[in-house]
Coordinates of C-alpha atoms (C1' of nucleotides) in Angstrom, one line a residue:
Chain A
X214 CA -18.7 218.0 78.8
X215 CA -21.0 217.5 76.9
X216 CA -23.0 216.1 79.9
X217 CA -23.0 219.3 81.8
X218 CA -24.9 220.2 79.1
X219 CA -27.5 218.8 80.1
X220 CA -27.6 219.5 83.7
X221 CA -27.3 223.7 83.1
X222 CA -30.2 223.1 80.8
X223 CA -32.3 221.7 83.4
X224 CA -31.4 223.9 86.1
X225 CA -32.6 226.9 84.2
X226 CA -35.3 225.5 83.4
X227 CA -36.3 224.5 86.4
X228 CA -35.5 228.8 86.7
X229 CA -38.3 230.8 86.6
X230 CA -40.8 230.1 88.1
X231 CA -40.6 233.0 90.4
X232 CA -42.2 236.4 90.2
X233 CA -41.7 237.2 86.5
X234 CA -43.6 240.2 84.0
X235 CA -46.7 239.2 82.7
X236 CA -46.2 237.2 79.8
X237 CA -48.1 239.1 77.4
X238 CA -45.3 242.0 77.9
X239 CA -43.0 238.8 76.1
X240 CA -45.0 238.3 73.5
X241 CA -45.3 242.2 72.8
X242 CA -41.8 243.1 72.8
X243 CA -40.6 239.7 70.2
X244 CA -43.2 240.9 67.7
X245 CA -42.8 244.9 67.7
X246 CA -38.9 244.6 66.4
X247 CA -40.0 242.6 63.2
X248 CA -42.0 242.6 60.6
X249 CA -44.8 240.6 62.0
X250 CA -47.5 244.2 61.6
X251 CA -48.3 246.3 64.3
X252 CA -46.4 245.2 67.6
X253 CA -48.1 244.3 71.0
X254 CA -51.6 244.2 71.3
X255 CA -53.5 247.0 73.6
X256 CA -55.8 246.7 76.3
X257 CA -58.6 246.9 73.5
X258 CA -56.8 246.1 69.9
X259 CA -54.7 242.3 70.7
X260 CA -56.2 239.4 69.1
X261 CA -58.7 237.2 71.4
X262 CA -59.5 233.6 72.1
X263 CA -61.1 231.5 73.9
X264 CA -59.4 228.2 74.6
X265 CA -61.3 225.3 75.6
X266 CA -60.0 221.5 76.7
X267 CA -61.6 218.3 75.6
X268 CA -60.5 215.2 77.4
X269 CA -59.8 212.0 75.8
X270 CA -60.2 209.0 78.6
X271 CA -59.5 206.2 77.8
X272 CA -60.5 202.6 79.8
X273 CA -61.4 199.6 79.3
X274 CA -65.1 198.2 78.8
X275 CA -65.2 194.5 78.9
X276 CA -61.6 194.4 77.1
X277 CA -62.8 196.7 74.7
X278 CA -60.6 200.0 74.4
X279 CA -63.5 202.9 75.3
X280 CA -63.6 206.7 75.5
X281 CA -66.3 209.0 77.3
X282 CA -68.8 210.7 74.8
X283 CA -70.9 213.7 75.8
X284 CA -73.8 213.8 74.3
X285 CA -75.2 217.2 73.5
X286 CA -77.9 219.2 75.4
X287 CA -78.7 221.6 72.2
X288 CA -78.4 223.0 68.9
X289 CA -76.5 222.9 66.6
X290 CA -76.2 219.4 66.5
X291 CA -78.2 218.3 69.6
X292 CA -77.7 214.3 69.6
X293 CA -74.4 214.0 68.7
X294 CA -71.7 213.4 70.5
X295 CA -68.5 214.8 71.9
X296 CA -65.4 214.7 74.3
X297 CA -66.1 216.1 77.3
X298 CA -64.6 219.7 77.6
X299 CA -65.1 223.4 79.0
X300 CA -64.2 226.7 78.8
X301 CA -60.5 227.6 81.0
X302 CA -61.0 229.7 83.4
X303 CA -59.0 232.9 83.2
X304 CA -57.2 232.1 86.5
X305 CA -57.9 228.1 85.7
X306 CA -54.7 226.1 85.2
X307 CA -54.9 224.0 81.4
X308 CA -55.2 220.5 83.6
X309 CA -57.0 221.5 86.1
X310 CA -59.5 222.9 83.9
X311 CA -59.0 219.2 82.6
X312 CA -59.8 217.0 85.7
X313 CA -62.6 219.3 86.2
X314 CA -64.0 218.6 82.7
X315 CA -63.9 215.1 83.8
X316 CA -65.0 214.9 86.7
X317 CA -68.0 217.1 86.5
X318 CA -68.9 213.8 84.0
X319 CA -68.0 210.6 85.4
X320 CA -67.0 211.7 89.6
X321 CA -63.9 210.3 88.9
X322 CA -61.1 211.9 90.2
X323 CA -58.1 211.9 87.2
X324 CA -55.1 211.8 89.4
X325 CA -52.1 213.9 88.2
X326 CA -50.5 210.7 87.5
X327 CA -52.0 209.8 84.1
X328 CA -53.6 213.2 82.7
X329 CA -51.4 214.3 80.1
X330 CA -51.3 217.1 77.2
X331 CA -51.7 216.0 73.8
X332 CA -51.1 218.8 71.3
X333 CA -53.2 222.2 70.5
X334 CA -55.9 221.6 67.6
X335 CA -58.6 224.1 66.3
X336 CA -56.8 225.6 63.3
X337 CA -58.9 228.9 62.6
X338 CA -61.3 231.1 60.9
X339 CA -64.5 228.8 62.4
X340 CA -65.8 231.6 64.6
X341 CA -65.9 235.2 62.6
X342 CA -65.5 236.7 65.6
X343 CA -63.7 234.7 67.4
X344 CA -60.9 232.3 67.3
X345 CA -61.4 228.5 69.5
X346 CA -58.4 226.6 70.4
X347 CA -58.6 223.7 71.9
X348 CA -56.6 222.1 74.1
X349 CA -56.2 218.1 73.7
X350 CA -55.8 215.4 77.1
X351 CA -55.7 212.3 77.2
X352 CA -56.0 210.5 80.5
X353 CA -57.2 206.7 81.9
X354 CA -58.9 205.0 84.1
X355 CA -59.3 201.5 85.5
X356 CA -63.1 202.5 86.5
X357 CA -65.1 202.3 83.5
X358 CA -67.9 204.6 86.4
X359 CA -70.6 203.1 85.5
X360 CA -69.5 198.7 85.2
X361 CA -71.3 197.5 82.6
X362 CA -72.6 200.3 79.4
X363 CA -74.1 202.7 80.8
X364 CA -75.3 206.1 80.9
X365 CA -72.7 208.7 83.2
X366 CA -74.9 212.2 84.0
X367 CA -75.3 213.3 80.4
X368 CA -72.3 211.0 78.8
X369 CA -71.4 206.9 78.0
X370 CA -69.1 204.6 77.2
X371 CA -68.2 204.0 73.8
X372 CA -65.8 201.4 72.1
X373 CA -63.1 203.2 69.8
X374 CA -64.1 200.9 67.8
X375 CA -67.3 201.2 67.1
X376 CA -66.9 205.3 67.0
X377 CA -66.5 205.0 63.6
X378 CA -69.2 203.2 62.0
X379 CA -72.7 203.5 61.1
X380 CA -74.1 202.0 64.7
X381 CA -71.9 204.6 66.0
X382 CA -71.8 207.9 67.7
X383 CA -70.6 210.6 65.3
X384 CA -68.5 212.6 66.7
X385 CA -68.7 217.4 66.7
X386 CA -66.0 219.2 65.2
X387 CA -62.6 217.8 65.0
X388 CA -62.9 215.3 68.0
X389 CA -62.0 212.1 65.9
X390 CA -58.9 214.4 65.1
X391 CA -58.1 214.9 68.2
X392 CA -59.2 210.8 69.6
X393 CA -57.5 209.7 66.9
X394 CA -54.5 211.3 68.0
X395 CA -55.1 209.9 71.5
X396 CA -55.3 206.5 70.9
X397 CA -51.9 206.2 68.9
X398 CA -50.3 208.7 71.7
X399 CA -51.5 205.8 74.2
X400 CA -50.1 203.1 71.9
X401 CA -46.4 204.3 71.8
X402 CA -46.5 205.1 75.2
X403 CA -48.1 202.0 76.1
X404 CA -44.1 201.4 74.7
X405 CA -42.1 202.7 76.3
X406 CA -43.6 203.7 80.4
X407 CA -46.0 201.3 82.6
X408 CA -49.2 203.7 81.7
X409 CA -51.2 200.0 80.1
X410 CA -50.9 199.4 84.5
X411 CA -53.8 202.5 84.9
X412 CA -56.1 200.8 82.8
X413 CA -56.4 197.6 85.1
X414 CA -57.9 197.5 88.3
X415 CA -55.0 196.2 91.3
X416 CA -54.5 193.7 92.4
X417 CA -54.2 192.8 88.9
X418 CA -52.9 189.8 87.4
X419 CA -50.1 189.5 84.4
X420 CA -53.8 188.0 82.0
X421 CA -55.1 191.1 83.1
X422 CA -51.7 193.4 81.9
X423 CA -51.1 191.6 79.0
X424 CA -54.9 191.9 77.5
X425 CA -54.6 195.2 78.5
X426 CA -51.9 195.7 75.7
X427 CA -53.2 193.0 73.4
X428 CA -56.6 196.0 73.9
X429 CA -54.4 198.7 73.0
X430 CA -52.2 197.2 70.3
X431 CA -55.3 195.0 68.5
X432 CA -52.9 192.4 69.1
X433 CA -52.4 189.1 70.5
X434 CA -49.1 188.5 72.5
X435 CA -47.3 185.7 73.7
X436 CA -47.9 185.2 77.3
X437 CA -44.5 183.6 78.1
X438 CA -42.5 185.9 76.0
X439 CA -45.0 188.8 78.2
X440 CA -44.0 187.9 81.5
X441 CA -40.5 187.6 81.1
X442 CA -39.9 190.8 79.9
X443 CA -43.0 192.6 82.1
X444 CA -40.8 190.9 85.9
X445 CA -37.5 191.6 83.9
X446 CA -38.8 194.8 84.5
X447 CA -37.7 195.7 88.2
X448 CA -40.6 198.8 89.8
X449 CA -43.3 197.7 87.1
X450 CA -44.5 196.0 88.7
X451 CA -45.0 194.3 92.6
X452 CA -45.9 190.8 93.5
X453 CA -48.5 190.9 96.4
X454 CA -48.4 187.6 97.1
X455 CA -51.9 187.3 96.7
X456 CA -53.2 184.5 93.8
X457 CA -56.5 184.8 92.3
X458 CA -58.9 181.9 90.4
X459 CA -61.5 183.1 88.3
X460 CA -63.1 180.9 86.1
X461 CA -61.2 177.7 85.5
X462 CA -57.2 176.9 85.7
X463 CA -54.7 177.3 87.7
X464 CA -54.7 180.6 89.8
X465 CA -52.7 183.2 88.9
X466 CA -50.6 185.0 91.2
X467 CA -51.4 189.2 91.8
X468 CA -49.0 192.5 91.4
X469 CA -49.7 196.2 92.4
X470 CA -48.4 198.9 90.4
X471 CA -44.7 199.9 90.6
X472 CA -43.0 202.9 91.7
X473 CA -43.3 203.3 88.0
X474 CA -40.2 203.6 85.5
X475 CA -39.8 204.3 81.8
X476 CA -39.2 200.5 80.0
X477 CA -35.9 200.5 78.8
X478 CA -35.3 198.3 76.6
X479 CA -38.6 199.7 75.4
X480 CA -41.8 197.2 75.3
X481 CA -42.5 197.2 71.2
X482 CA -46.0 196.7 70.0
X483 CA -45.0 193.8 67.1
X484 CA -44.8 195.1 63.7
Chain B
X147 CA -59.1 186.6 69.3
X148 CA -57.4 189.1 70.2
X149 CA -56.3 189.7 66.9
X150 CA -59.9 190.5 66.0
X151 CA -59.8 193.4 68.1
X152 CA -57.3 195.3 66.3
X153 CA -59.0 195.6 62.8
X154 CA -62.1 197.6 64.0
X155 CA -59.8 200.0 66.2
X156 CA -57.2 201.0 63.6
X157 CA -60.5 201.6 60.9
X158 CA -61.8 203.9 63.7
X159 CA -58.9 206.0 64.4
X160 CA -58.5 207.3 61.0
X161 CA -61.8 208.5 60.1
X162 CA -63.6 212.2 60.9
X163 CA -62.6 214.7 58.9
X164 CA -65.6 215.3 56.6
X165 CA -67.3 219.1 57.1
X166 CA -68.1 220.7 61.0
X167 CA -69.2 222.7 62.0
X168 CA -67.4 225.8 63.6
X169 CA -65.1 224.8 66.9
X170 CA -67.0 227.3 68.8
X171 CA -70.0 226.4 68.7
X172 CA -68.4 222.9 70.4
X173 CA -67.5 223.8 73.6
X174 CA -70.3 226.7 74.5
X175 CA -72.2 223.4 73.9
X176 CA -70.3 221.1 76.1
X177 CA -69.7 223.4 78.6
X178 CA -73.7 224.7 78.6
X179 CA -74.9 220.9 80.7
X180 CA -73.0 220.7 83.5
X181 CA -71.2 222.4 86.0
X182 CA -68.8 224.1 84.7
X183 CA -70.3 228.0 85.7
X184 CA -72.2 230.7 83.6
X185 CA -72.6 228.2 80.4
X186 CA -70.6 229.4 76.6
X187 CA -69.3 232.6 76.0
X188 CA -70.9 235.6 74.6
X189 CA -69.4 238.3 72.7
X190 CA -69.0 240.0 75.3
X191 CA -68.9 237.4 78.3
X192 CA -66.3 235.5 77.4
X193 CA -63.1 234.4 78.7
X194 CA -60.2 236.0 76.0
X195 CA -56.6 234.4 76.0
X196 CA -53.5 235.6 74.4
X197 CA -51.8 233.3 72.3
X198 CA -49.0 233.0 71.2
X199 CA -45.9 230.7 69.3
X200 CA -43.0 230.7 71.0
X201 CA -39.5 228.9 68.4
X202 CA -37.0 226.9 70.2
X203 CA -34.7 226.3 66.4
X204 CA -31.9 224.5 66.6
X205 CA -29.4 223.7 65.2
X206 CA -25.7 222.9 65.1
X207 CA -22.4 225.5 65.6
X208 CA -19.7 224.4 65.7
X209 CA -20.4 220.1 66.6
X210 CA -21.7 221.7 69.5
X211 CA -26.5 222.3 69.4
X212 CA -27.5 226.1 69.5
X213 CA -30.4 227.9 69.4
X214 CA -31.9 231.4 68.8
X215 CA -32.5 233.4 70.8
X216 CA -33.4 237.3 70.0
X217 CA -32.7 240.5 72.3
X218 CA -35.2 242.2 73.3
X219 CA -35.7 245.8 73.3
X220 CA -37.7 247.3 75.1
X221 CA -38.2 247.2 78.9
X222 CA -39.5 245.1 81.2
X223 CA -36.3 243.0 80.6
X224 CA -34.4 245.1 77.9
X225 CA -31.6 243.6 77.1
X226 CA -32.3 240.0 78.0
X227 CA -33.2 237.0 76.3
X228 CA -35.8 235.3 74.9
X229 CA -37.0 232.9 72.2
X230 CA -38.5 234.4 68.8
X231 CA -42.3 234.3 69.3
X232 CA -45.1 236.1 67.6
X233 CA -48.4 237.2 68.2
X234 CA -50.7 234.7 67.0
X235 CA -53.3 236.1 64.5
X236 CA -56.7 235.3 64.6
X237 CA -56.9 233.8 60.8
X238 CA -53.7 231.8 61.1
X239 CA -52.1 228.5 61.7
X240 CA -50.5 228.0 64.5
X241 CA -47.7 226.6 62.2
X242 CA -47.8 229.5 60.1
X243 CA -47.2 231.3 62.6
X244 CA -44.0 229.8 64.1
X245 CA -43.0 229.8 60.7
X246 CA -43.5 233.6 60.7
X247 CA -41.7 234.3 64.0
X248 CA -38.1 232.4 62.7
X249 CA -38.6 234.0 59.0
X250 CA -38.7 237.2 61.0
X251 CA -35.2 236.5 62.8
X252 CA -33.3 234.3 60.6
X253 CA -34.8 234.9 56.7
X254 CA -34.2 231.1 57.2
X255 CA -38.1 229.1 55.8
X256 CA -38.4 226.7 58.7
X257 CA -39.9 223.7 56.2
X258 CA -42.9 221.7 58.0
X259 CA -41.0 218.7 57.5
X260 CA -39.4 219.7 60.9
X261 CA -41.6 222.1 63.0
X262 CA -43.1 220.4 65.2
X263 CA -45.6 221.5 68.1
X264 CA -44.2 221.2 71.5
X265 CA -46.6 221.8 74.3
X266 CA -48.5 224.4 75.2
X267 CA -46.8 226.8 78.0
X268 CA -48.6 228.8 80.9
X269 CA -50.4 228.3 83.1
X270 CA -52.3 231.3 84.9
X271 CA -52.5 235.3 86.3
X272 CA -49.9 236.8 84.8
X273 CA -52.0 239.5 83.8
X274 CA -54.7 240.6 85.9
X275 CA -56.8 241.5 82.4
X276 CA -56.2 238.8 80.2
X277 CA -54.1 235.5 80.4
X278 CA -51.2 235.0 77.5
X279 CA -50.5 231.4 76.3
X280 CA -48.1 230.2 74.8
X281 CA -47.6 227.1 72.5
X282 CA -44.3 226.0 71.8
X283 CA -43.0 224.2 68.7
X284 CA -39.5 223.5 68.2
X285 CA -37.6 222.8 64.7
X286 CA -33.8 221.9 63.8
X287 CA -32.2 223.3 60.2
X288 CA -29.0 222.5 59.2
X289 CA -27.5 225.8 58.7
X290 CA -26.9 228.6 61.9
X291 CA -26.9 231.4 59.1
X292 CA -24.9 233.1 59.8
X293 CA -23.1 230.6 60.4
X294 CA -20.2 231.7 62.1
X295 CA -21.6 233.7 66.3
X296 CA -22.5 236.3 64.6
X297 CA -25.9 237.6 64.8
X298 CA -28.6 237.8 62.7
X299 CA -30.5 241.2 63.2
X300 CA -31.1 241.3 66.5
X301 CA -31.0 237.4 67.4
X302 CA -28.2 235.3 67.3
X303 CA -27.2 231.7 68.2
X304 CA -26.8 230.5 72.0
X305 CA -25.0 227.2 72.3
X306 CA -27.3 225.3 74.6
X307 CA -24.9 224.5 77.5
X308 CA -24.0 228.3 77.6
X309 CA -28.2 229.4 78.2
X310 CA -27.8 228.4 81.4
X311 CA -24.0 229.8 82.7
X312 CA -23.5 233.1 84.3
X313 CA -21.6 234.5 81.7
X314 CA -25.3 233.2 79.3
X315 CA -28.1 235.0 78.6
X316 CA -30.6 233.9 81.3
X317 CA -33.7 233.7 79.1
X318 CA -37.2 235.2 79.6
X319 CA -40.0 234.0 81.0
X320 CA -40.3 231.0 81.7
X321 CA -38.2 230.4 77.8
X322 CA -36.2 228.0 80.0
X323 CA -38.5 225.3 80.7
X324 CA -39.3 225.6 76.7
X325 CA -36.4 225.2 75.9
X326 CA -36.3 222.9 78.5
X327 CA -38.9 220.4 77.0
X328 CA -37.4 221.2 73.3
X329 CA -33.6 219.6 73.8
X330 CA -35.8 216.8 75.2
X331 CA -37.6 216.0 72.3
X332 CA -35.1 216.1 70.0
X333 CA -33.1 214.3 72.1
X334 CA -36.1 211.6 72.1
X335 CA -37.5 212.0 68.1
X336 CA -33.5 211.5 67.7
X337 CA -34.4 207.7 68.7
X338 CA -36.7 206.7 66.6
X339 CA -37.2 209.4 63.4
X340 CA -34.7 210.6 60.9
X341 CA -35.3 214.1 62.8
X342 CA -31.1 214.3 63.0
X343 CA -30.3 214.5 58.9
X344 CA -31.9 217.8 59.6
X345 CA -29.5 219.1 61.5
X346 CA -26.5 218.7 58.9
X347 CA -26.5 219.7 55.1
X348 CA -26.2 217.1 52.7
X349 CA -24.0 215.6 50.9
X350 CA -23.4 214.3 54.6
X351 CA -21.2 211.8 56.5
X352 CA -22.6 209.2 58.3
X353 CA -19.5 210.7 60.8
X354 CA -20.8 214.1 60.8
X355 CA -24.7 211.7 61.0
X356 CA -22.5 210.4 63.8
X357 CA -21.5 213.5 65.5
X358 CA -24.8 214.8 65.6
X359 CA -26.2 212.5 67.4
X360 CA -23.3 212.8 69.7
X361 CA -23.8 216.3 69.9
X362 CA -27.9 215.9 71.3
X363 CA -27.5 212.9 73.0
X364 CA -23.8 214.2 74.9
X365 CA -23.0 210.9 74.0
X366 CA -20.1 209.1 72.4
X367 CA -21.5 206.4 70.1
X368 CA -19.0 203.6 68.1
X369 CA -18.7 204.4 64.9
X370 CA -18.8 201.0 63.7
X371 CA -22.2 200.0 65.1
X372 CA -23.3 203.5 64.4
X373 CA -23.0 202.9 60.6
X374 CA -24.3 199.2 60.9
X375 CA -27.7 200.4 62.2
X376 CA -28.3 203.6 59.4
X377 CA -27.0 201.6 56.7
X378 CA -29.1 199.1 58.0
X379 CA -32.9 201.2 57.8
X380 CA -33.5 201.3 54.2
X381 CA -34.6 204.9 53.5
X382 CA -32.8 206.7 55.7
X383 CA -29.9 207.7 54.4
X384 CA -29.4 207.7 50.3
X385 CA -26.0 206.9 49.0
X386 CA -24.3 210.0 46.6
X387 CA -21.3 207.8 44.9
X388 CA -19.8 210.6 45.9
X389 CA -16.7 211.0 48.4
X390 CA -14.7 213.4 50.8
X391 CA -11.9 214.6 51.8
X392 CA -12.0 216.4 55.3
X393 CA -8.3 216.8 56.0
X394 CA -6.6 213.4 56.5
X395 CA -7.2 209.9 56.5
X396 CA -9.5 207.8 54.1
X397 CA -12.3 210.5 52.2
X398 CA -15.6 209.2 53.7
X399 CA -18.7 208.4 51.2
X400 CA -21.3 210.4 51.1
X401 CA -25.2 210.2 51.8
X402 CA -28.3 212.3 51.6
X403 CA -31.7 212.2 53.7
X404 CA -33.4 210.0 52.3
X405 CA -37.5 209.6 51.9
X406 CA -38.2 209.2 55.6
X407 CA -38.7 206.5 57.8
X408 CA -39.2 205.7 61.7
X409 CA -36.4 203.6 62.5
X410 CA -37.6 200.3 63.9
X411 CA -36.1 199.2 66.0
X412 CA -35.2 202.5 67.0
X413 CA -31.7 203.7 67.8
X414 CA -31.8 203.5 72.1
X415 CA -29.1 206.4 73.1
X416 CA -27.1 204.0 75.6
X417 CA -27.6 203.9 79.4
Chain C
dA23 C1' 6.8 205.8 57.2
dA24 C1' 3.6 208.5 61.2
dA25 C1' -1.0 209.4 61.8
dA26 C1' -5.2 210.0 60.9
dT27 C1' -9.5 209.1 59.8
dA28 C1' -13.3 205.7 56.6
dG29 C1' -15.6 201.6 56.5
dT30 C1' -15.0 196.0 57.1
dG31 C1' -15.3 191.3 60.0
dT32 C1' -16.4 189.3 64.5
dC33 C1' -16.8 188.0 68.4
dT34 C1' -20.2 187.9 72.5
dG35 C1' -23.7 189.3 75.5
dT36 C1' -28.6 190.8 75.6
dA37 C1' -32.8 190.0 75.2
dA38 C1' -37.1 188.5 71.9
dG39 C1' -39.9 185.6 69.4
dA40 C1' -41.1 180.8 69.0
dC41 C1' -42.9 176.7 71.2
dA42 C1' -42.8 172.5 74.3
dT43 C1' -43.2 171.1 79.4
dT44 C1' -45.6 171.0 83.7
dA45 C1' -48.8 173.0 87.3
dT46 C1' -52.8 174.2 89.1
dC47 C1' -57.4 175.4 88.9
dT48 C1' -63.2 174.2 87.6
dA49 C1' -66.4 171.3 85.6
Chain D
dT204 C1' -61.2 162.4 84.0
dA205 C1' -61.0 166.4 80.4
dG206 C1' -60.5 171.1 79.7
dA207 C1' -58.5 175.5 80.9
dT208 C1' -55.8 179.0 82.3
dA209 C1' -51.2 180.1 85.1
dA210 C1' -46.2 180.0 84.9
dT211 C1' -41.1 177.6 83.6
dG212 C1' -37.9 176.0 80.9
dT213 C1' -35.4 175.8 76.3
dC214 C1' -34.2 176.8 71.2
dT215 C1' -33.9 179.9 67.9
dT216 C1' -33.0 184.3 66.0
dA217 C1' -32.2 189.3 66.0
dC218 C1' -29.3 193.3 67.3
dA219 C1' -26.4 195.9 69.9
dG220 C1' -21.3 196.8 72.0
dA221 C1' -16.8 196.0 71.2
dC222 C1' -13.4 195.5 68.9
dA223 C1' -9.4 194.1 65.9
dC224 C1' -8.3 194.6 61.2
dT225 C1' -8.3 197.0 56.6
dA226 C1' -8.5 201.1 53.4
dT227 C1' -6.9 205.4 51.8
dT228 C1' -5.5 210.3 52.9
dT229 C1' -2.0 213.9 54.1
dT230 C1' 2.3 215.8 56.2

DNA sequence: AAAATAGTGTCTGTAAGACATTATCTA
DNA sequence: TAGATAATGTCTTACAGACACTATTTT
């Protein structure tokens, strides 16, 4: 009987997408009855907030987990580095704004597949006139374009490990918090999802996939056990039949991404 | 050699907390240089957004996972039900607004311990003048006040399974989405954290704790194996030495919440 | 005593850690 | 050939599922 609950809840969730009254009205009403202060917000008197998105775009560059940062072109803080972001248009979905912010910097279209909302950042009181909230997103790509270590528009890739060092960029605002949250989220998602396949180009070898895990988790994994686990999970990767020789050694079998599955049981990082 | 990588990455993520310039300036600058449309937002011309919080407060009522809803007192939608929520004050932290919204309805102060940010909900285009975004929170409490099935101010508890049925309330706006996300989040958190202890009153028996898991997951668990797992996780629960007899049967040992730990390895729900 | 609930012990299966062995390439 | 990397096999350990059995209460 408890089983039924889920379904009905789901159904309900699926619902309520159609035409519905403006959201503002909801908030108004909910607020109105209680000790929340003056109820509702009229056309002139409502608290106004600016919403931005900031994207942590992660990729592997020469085996190191790296993040795309853009350099600021104006005062204050000219020359310091920040996450690519943008103000959300009034009629724009958050995820679309995030994709737009990345595309403007990289030309890379970050598919829906690996663009995930992280959290809202930004407590109040910075700007006296207007509050600014940022919705953090995290995305992974298999292409750190341009490949080398180069520049994209006014952006470039930084090793996640470099960012905090003295020679590193020194992030603006609370972007260090957002980056830290993104890295932890990706570390965690690698345990339970096939997210790692989004970090490497197809076709890939199991060694490539293992090195992606090792780069994100900063741990060495046992190749034999890793292989066993990956191949025992249907839908994780699919063999192409091809092989690849890099420099020396036995040629490795090639794989492409599978249909995408939760890893059950999860592939836990070593303790 | 993969070992070496880890150290630098770890160090990095922890940093970047120091004093920082206002957030608003960040968004301005990031937008300015790129093809994001008109750069920056001036005092008069910025896109204005209203931000609300909506809280999914969950508790166990007679063994069933339940959610606190409030009835709307005004048109449009008078008489329909919604999550408790409020407009975020201009100088207020999001979590504080969430706690305030709950307190206004229940008198219960939801501690920081189990109040978690879920996600941002609300795509654009409802209100032609102003966009409204809602930050969803989820919280658990060990007290479904008032206990019976009763009313709190203009709110009451509903079984999560009731909400979607014909006899249920029919949720306003996209609150069904938020509720579904909250339930899934709690289900998942039960696997990896001690969140379930927040759903039951202290002191509790291992049977109480197990029934909390069973209610949230809608599954029966093997009492013996559950006990073994819980007691094998240091910091999950602490014995009081006391015992409790309910009706019949051997008196059960009593426990209180431990110091709070991640469950490693996780306590996975049955497949 | 019977019924009910709590707690213990133990067998089994699954899967991960460790590591030896074999396979196949380049220099 | 040596050296390097990939792939396979196997032993062991950790832990969860299943379930029998014991313990302690109320009726």
